[in-house]
């Protein structure tokens, strides 16, 4: 069953206005997964493309970081609100080009402890093609 549009879901109050980077690029965050994952959606427009007409690699990395980071933040929060995290490392593998249309990044935690967790993310096109994968290490901020 498809997820509802991310912009139709309420975000935690302190994240409702998003970040400057999120506002600039225009991705939407869905934290409704009861298992603790995170979904980040972007409608790829001409402004997101590189000179080859495909989604720019840095935006791939940003979406992977956001999906994995929000999953890490939810995991570290336990049953509470999300907690701030910082990215300690992020690795990305670019598998297929993305053109105009929606892309969906999903993130999940793979393991870790109280302060540091390992999370992975994957970006797919609307037709299900895997575009990129990433893994990162995230640390509770503060």
mmCIF file with all atom_site columns, N, CA and C in Angstrom, residues 55-92:
data_model
loop_
_atom_site.group_PDB
_atom_site.id
_atom_site.type_symbol
_atom_site.label_atom_id
_atom_site.label_alt_id
_atom_site.label_comp_id
_atom_site.label_asym_id
_atom_site.label_entity_id
_atom_site.label_seq_id
_atom_site.pdbx_PDB_ins_code
_atom_site.Cartn_x
_atom_site.Cartn_y
_atom_site.Cartn_z
_atom_site.occupancy
_atom_site.B_iso_or_equiv
_atom_site.pdbx_formal_charge
_atom_site.auth_seq_id
_atom_site.auth_comp_id
_atom_site.auth_asym_id
_atom_site.auth_atom_id
_atom_site.pdbx_PDB_model_num
ATOM 1   N N  . UNK A 1 55 ? 19.647 13.888 -12.083 1.00 0.00 ? 55 UNK A N  1
ATOM 2   C CA . UNK A 1 55 ? 19.711 14.407 -10.719 1.00 0.00 ? 55 UNK A CA 1
ATOM 3   C C  . UNK A 1 55 ? 21.163 14.540 -10.277 1.00 0.00 ? 55 UNK A C  1
ATOM 4   N N  . UNK A 1 56 ? 21.518 15.727 -9.814  1.00 0.00 ? 56 UNK A N  1
ATOM 5   C CA . UNK A 1 56 ? 22.886 16.035 -9.399  1.00 0.00 ? 56 UNK A CA 1
ATOM 6   C C  . UNK A 1 56 ? 23.292 15.145 -8.220  1.00 0.00 ? 56 UNK A C  1
ATOM 7   N N  . UNK A 1 57 ? 24.519 14.654 -8.221  1.00 0.00 ? 57 UNK A N  1
ATOM 8   C CA . UNK A 1 57 ? 24.996 13.711 -7.210  1.00 0.00 ? 57 UNK A CA 1
ATOM 9   C C  . UNK A 1 57 ? 24.944 14.240 -5.791  1.00 0.00 ? 57 UNK A C  1
ATOM 10  N N  . UNK A 1 58 ? 25.199 15.526 -5.602  1.00 0.00 ? 58 UNK A N  1
ATOM 11  C CA . UNK A 1 58 ? 25.126 16.107 -4.266  1.00 0.00 ? 58 UNK A CA 1
ATOM 12  C C  . UNK A 1 58 ? 23.716 16.091 -3.705  1.00 0.00 ? 58 UNK A C  1
ATOM 13  N N  . UNK A 1 59 ? 22.730 16.184 -4.576  1.00 0.00 ? 59 UNK A N  1
ATOM 14  C CA . UNK A 1 59 ? 21.340 16.111 -4.105  1.00 0.00 ? 59 UNK A CA 1
ATOM 15  C C  . UNK A 1 59 ? 20.994 14.678 -3.743  1.00 0.00 ? 59 UNK A C  1
ATOM 16  N N  . UNK A 1 60 ? 21.513 13.708 -4.516  1.00 0.00 ? 60 UNK A N  1
ATOM 17  C CA . UNK A 1 60 ? 21.375 12.300 -4.103  1.00 0.00 ? 60 UNK A CA 1
ATOM 18  C C  . UNK A 1 60 ? 21.889 12.154 -2.672  1.00 0.00 ? 60 UNK A C  1
ATOM 19  N N  . UNK A 1 61 ? 23.118 12.652 -2.433  1.00 0.00 ? 61 UNK A N  1
ATOM 20  C CA . UNK A 1 61 ? 23.742 12.507 -1.117  1.00 0.00 ? 61 UNK A CA 1
ATOM 21  C C  . UNK A 1 61 ? 22.918 13.207 -0.041  1.00 0.00 ? 61 UNK A C  1
ATOM 22  N N  . UNK A 1 62 ? 22.377 14.377 -0.352  1.00 0.00 ? 62 UNK A N  1
ATOM 23  C CA . UNK A 1 62 ? 21.549 15.102 0.615   1.00 0.00 ? 62 UNK A CA 1
ATOM 24  C C  . UNK A 1 62 ? 20.315 14.286 1.000   1.00 0.00 ? 62 UNK A C  1
ATOM 25  N N  . UNK A 1 63 ? 19.658 13.671 0.022   1.00 0.00 ? 63 UNK A N  1
ATOM 26  C CA . UNK A 1 63 ? 18.459 12.879 0.302   1.00 0.00 ? 63 UNK A CA 1
ATOM 27  C C  . UNK A 1 63 ? 18.797 11.618 1.088   1.00 0.00 ? 63 UNK A C  1
ATOM 28  N N  . UNK A 1 64 ? 19.913 10.967 0.738   1.00 0.00 ? 64 UNK A N  1
ATOM 29  C CA . UNK A 1 64 ? 20.354 9.788  1.496   1.00 0.00 ? 64 UNK A CA 1
ATOM 30  C C  . UNK A 1 64 ? 20.654 10.166 2.938   1.00 0.00 ? 64 UNK A C  1
ATOM 31  N N  . UNK A 1 65 ? 21.354 11.290 3.114   1.00 0.00 ? 65 UNK A N  1
ATOM 32  C CA . UNK A 1 65 ? 21.698 11.768 4.458   1.00 0.00 ? 65 UNK A CA 1
ATOM 33  C C  . UNK A 1 65 ? 20.442 12.103 5.253   1.00 0.00 ? 65 UNK A C  1
ATOM 34  N N  . UNK A 1 66 ? 19.485 12.754 4.625   1.00 0.00 ? 66 UNK A N  1
ATOM 35  C CA . UNK A 1 66 ? 18.244 13.121 5.325   1.00 0.00 ? 66 UNK A CA 1
ATOM 36  C C  . UNK A 1 66 ? 17.453 11.877 5.731   1.00 0.00 ? 66 UNK A C  1
ATOM 37  N N  . UNK A 1 67 ? 17.303 10.919 4.820   1.00 0.00 ? 67 UNK A N  1
ATOM 38  C CA . UNK A 1 67 ? 16.520 9.714  5.134   1.00 0.00 ? 67 UNK A CA 1
ATOM 39  C C  . UNK A 1 67 ? 17.193 8.896  6.232   1.00 0.00 ? 67 UNK A C  1
ATOM 40  N N  . UNK A 1 68 ? 18.486 8.654  6.103   1.00 0.00 ? 68 UNK A N  1
ATOM 41  C CA . UNK A 1 68 ? 19.200 7.882  7.120   1.00 0.00 ? 68 UNK A CA 1
ATOM 42  C C  . UNK A 1 68 ? 19.283 8.665  8.429   1.00 0.00 ? 68 UNK A C  1
ATOM 43  N N  . UNK A 1 69 ? 19.524 9.963  8.344   1.00 0.00 ? 69 UNK A N  1
ATOM 44  C CA . UNK A 1 69 ? 19.645 10.794 9.540   1.00 0.00 ? 69 UNK A CA 1
ATOM 45  C C  . UNK A 1 69 ? 18.352 10.898 10.327  1.00 0.00 ? 69 UNK A C  1
ATOM 46  N N  . UNK A 1 70 ? 17.226 11.063 9.647   1.00 0.00 ? 70 UNK A N  1
ATOM 47  C CA . UNK A 1 70 ? 15.956 11.115 10.366  1.00 0.00 ? 70 UNK A CA 1
ATOM 48  C C  . UNK A 1 70 ? 15.609 9.758  10.975  1.00 0.00 ? 70 UNK A C  1
ATOM 49  N N  . UNK A 1 71 ? 15.959 8.667  10.295  1.00 0.00 ? 71 UNK A N  1
ATOM 50  C CA . UNK A 1 71 ? 15.757 7.340  10.892  1.00 0.00 ? 71 UNK A CA 1
ATOM 51  C C  . UNK A 1 71 ? 16.609 7.203  12.152  1.00 0.00 ? 71 UNK A C  1
ATOM 52  N N  . UNK A 1 72 ? 17.863 7.668  12.085  1.00 0.00 ? 72 UNK A N  1
ATOM 53  C CA . UNK A 1 72 ? 18.754 7.629  13.256  1.00 0.00 ? 72 UNK A CA 1
ATOM 54  C C  . UNK A 1 72 ? 18.186 8.480  14.386  1.00 0.00 ? 72 UNK A C  1
ATOM 55  N N  . UNK A 1 73 ? 17.698 9.650  14.053  1.00 0.00 ? 73 UNK A N  1
ATOM 56  C CA . UNK A 1 73 ? 17.133 10.557 15.043  1.00 0.00 ? 73 UNK A CA 1
ATOM 57  C C  . UNK A 1 73 ? 15.926 9.935  15.744  1.00 0.00 ? 73 UNK A C  1
ATOM 58  N N  . UNK A 1 74 ? 15.074 9.284  14.972  1.00 0.00 ? 74 UNK A N  1
ATOM 59  C CA . UNK A 1 74 ? 13.906 8.615  15.565  1.00 0.00 ? 74 UNK A CA 1
ATOM 60  C C  . UNK A 1 74 ? 14.343 7.465  16.454  1.00 0.00 ? 74 UNK A C  1
ATOM 61  N N  . UNK A 1 75 ? 15.322 6.698  16.010  1.00 0.00 ? 75 UNK A N  1
ATOM 62  C CA . UNK A 1 75 ? 15.817 5.552  16.785  1.00 0.00 ? 75 UNK A CA 1
ATOM 63  C C  . UNK A 1 75 ? 16.400 6.007  18.121  1.00 0.00 ? 75 UNK A C  1
ATOM 64  N N  . UNK A 1 76 ? 17.228 7.029  18.077  1.00 0.00 ? 76 UNK A N  1
ATOM 65  C CA . UNK A 1 76 ? 17.859 7.515  19.304  1.00 0.00 ? 76 UNK A CA 1
ATOM 66  C C  . UNK A 1 76 ? 16.853 8.137  20.265  1.00 0.00 ? 76 UNK A C  1
ATOM 67  N N  . UNK A 1 77 ? 15.739 8.610  19.756  1.00 0.00 ? 77 UNK A N  1
ATOM 68  C CA . UNK A 1 77 ? 14.715 9.221  20.604  1.00 0.00 ? 77 UNK A CA 1
ATOM 69  C C  . UNK A 1 77 ? 13.885 8.173  21.336  1.00 0.00 ? 77 UNK A C  1
ATOM 70  N N  . UNK A 1 78 ? 13.938 6.915  20.894  1.00 0.00 ? 78 UNK A N  1
ATOM 71  C CA . UNK A 1 78 ? 13.088 5.898  21.509  1.00 0.00 ? 78 UNK A CA 1
ATOM 72  C C  . UNK A 1 78 ? 11.635 6.211  21.224  1.00 0.00 ? 78 UNK A C  1
ATOM 73  N N  . UNK A 1 79 ? 10.823 6.272  22.253  1.00 0.00 ? 79 UNK A N  1
ATOM 74  C CA . UNK A 1 79 ? 9.399  6.562  22.088  1.00 0.00 ? 79 UNK A CA 1
ATOM 75  C C  . UNK A 1 79 ? 9.100  8.054  22.107  1.00 0.00 ? 79 UNK A C  1
ATOM 76  N N  . UNK A 1 80 ? 10.112 8.896  22.289  1.00 0.00 ? 80 UNK A N  1
ATOM 77  C CA . UNK A 1 80 ? 9.906  10.334 22.366  1.00 0.00 ? 80 UNK A CA 1
ATOM 78  C C  . UNK A 1 80 ? 9.987  10.997 21.011  1.00 0.00 ? 80 UNK A C  1
ATOM 79  N N  . UNK A 1 81 ? 10.050 12.314 21.037  1.00 0.00 ? 81 UNK A N  1
ATOM 80  C CA . UNK A 1 81 ? 10.194 13.123 19.846  1.00 0.00 ? 81 UNK A CA 1
ATOM 81  C C  . UNK A 1 81 ? 11.569 12.860 19.234  1.00 0.00 ? 81 UNK A C  1
ATOM 82  N N  . UNK A 1 82 ? 11.774 13.271 17.997  1.00 0.00 ? 82 UNK A N  1
ATOM 83  C CA . UNK A 1 82 ? 13.088 13.080 17.393  1.00 0.00 ? 82 UNK A CA 1
ATOM 84  C C  . UNK A 1 82 ? 14.138 13.904 18.135  1.00 0.00 ? 82 UNK A C  1
ATOM 85  N N  . UNK A 1 83 ? 15.368 13.434 18.094  1.00 0.00 ? 83 UNK A N  1
ATOM 86  C CA . UNK A 1 83 ? 16.476 14.149 18.728  1.00 0.00 ? 83 UNK A CA 1
ATOM 87  C C  . UNK A 1 83 ? 17.433 14.621 17.638  1.00 0.00 ? 83 UNK A C  1
ATOM 88  N N  . UNK A 1 84 ? 18.151 15.704 17.876  1.00 0.00 ? 84 UNK A N  1
ATOM 89  C CA . UNK A 1 84 ? 19.121 16.163 16.885  1.00 0.00 ? 84 UNK A CA 1
ATOM 90  C C  . UNK A 1 84 ? 20.282 15.175 16.768  1.00 0.00 ? 84 UNK A C  1
ATOM 91  N N  . UNK A 1 85 ? 20.738 14.974 15.528  1.00 0.00 ? 85 UNK A N  1
ATOM 92  C CA . UNK A 1 85 ? 21.903 14.143 15.274  1.00 0.00 ? 85 UNK A CA 1
ATOM 93  C C  . UNK A 1 85 ? 22.842 14.882 14.331  1.00 0.00 ? 85 UNK A C  1
ATOM 94  N N  . UNK A 1 86 ? 24.091 14.473 14.351  1.00 0.00 ? 86 UNK A N  1
ATOM 95  C CA . UNK A 1 86 ? 25.070 14.960 13.381  1.00 0.00 ? 86 UNK A CA 1
ATOM 96  C C  . UNK A 1 86 ? 25.582 13.762 12.590  1.00 0.00 ? 86 UNK A C  1
ATOM 97  N N  . UNK A 1 87 ? 25.890 13.995 11.344  1.00 0.00 ? 87 UNK A N  1
ATOM 98  C CA . UNK A 1 87 ? 26.420 12.947 10.481  1.00 0.00 ? 87 UNK A CA 1
ATOM 99  C C  . UNK A 1 87 ? 27.927 12.862 10.692  1.00 0.00 ? 87 UNK A C  1
ATOM 100 N N  . UNK A 1 88 ? 28.400 11.689 11.109  1.00 0.00 ? 88 UNK A N  1
ATOM 101 C CA . UNK A 1 88 ? 29.835 11.472 11.277  1.00 0.00 ? 88 UNK A CA 1
ATOM 102 C C  . UNK A 1 88 ? 30.479 11.010 9.979   1.00 0.00 ? 88 UNK A C  1
ATOM 103 N N  . UNK A 1 89 ? 29.749 10.197 9.223   1.00 0.00 ? 89 UNK A N  1
ATOM 104 C CA . UNK A 1 89 ? 30.244 9.763  7.914   1.00 0.00 ? 89 UNK A CA 1
ATOM 105 C C  . UNK A 1 89 ? 29.057 9.398  7.043   1.00 0.00 ? 89 UNK A C  1
ATOM 106 N N  . UNK A 1 90 ? 29.254 9.521  5.743   1.00 0.00 ? 90 UNK A N  1
ATOM 107 C CA . UNK A 1 90 ? 28.214 9.154  4.781   1.00 0.00 ? 90 UNK A CA 1
ATOM 108 C C  . UNK A 1 90 ? 28.897 8.634  3.530   1.00 0.00 ? 90 UNK A C  1
ATOM 109 N N  . UNK A 1 91 ? 28.506 7.453  3.098   1.00 0.00 ? 91 UNK A N  1
ATOM 110 C CA . UNK A 1 91 ? 29.016 6.852  1.862   1.00 0.00 ? 91 UNK A CA 1
ATOM 111 C C  . UNK A 1 91 ? 27.854 6.692  0.903   1.00 0.00 ? 91 UNK A C  1
ATOM 112 N N  . UNK A 1 92 ? 28.080 6.991  -0.362  1.00 0.00 ? 92 UNK A N  1
ATOM 113 C CA . UNK A 1 92 ? 27.019 6.888  -1.361  1.00 0.00 ? 92 UNK A CA 1
ATOM 114 C C  . UNK A 1 92 ? 27.497 6.077  -2.554  1.00 0.00 ? 92 UNK A C  1
#
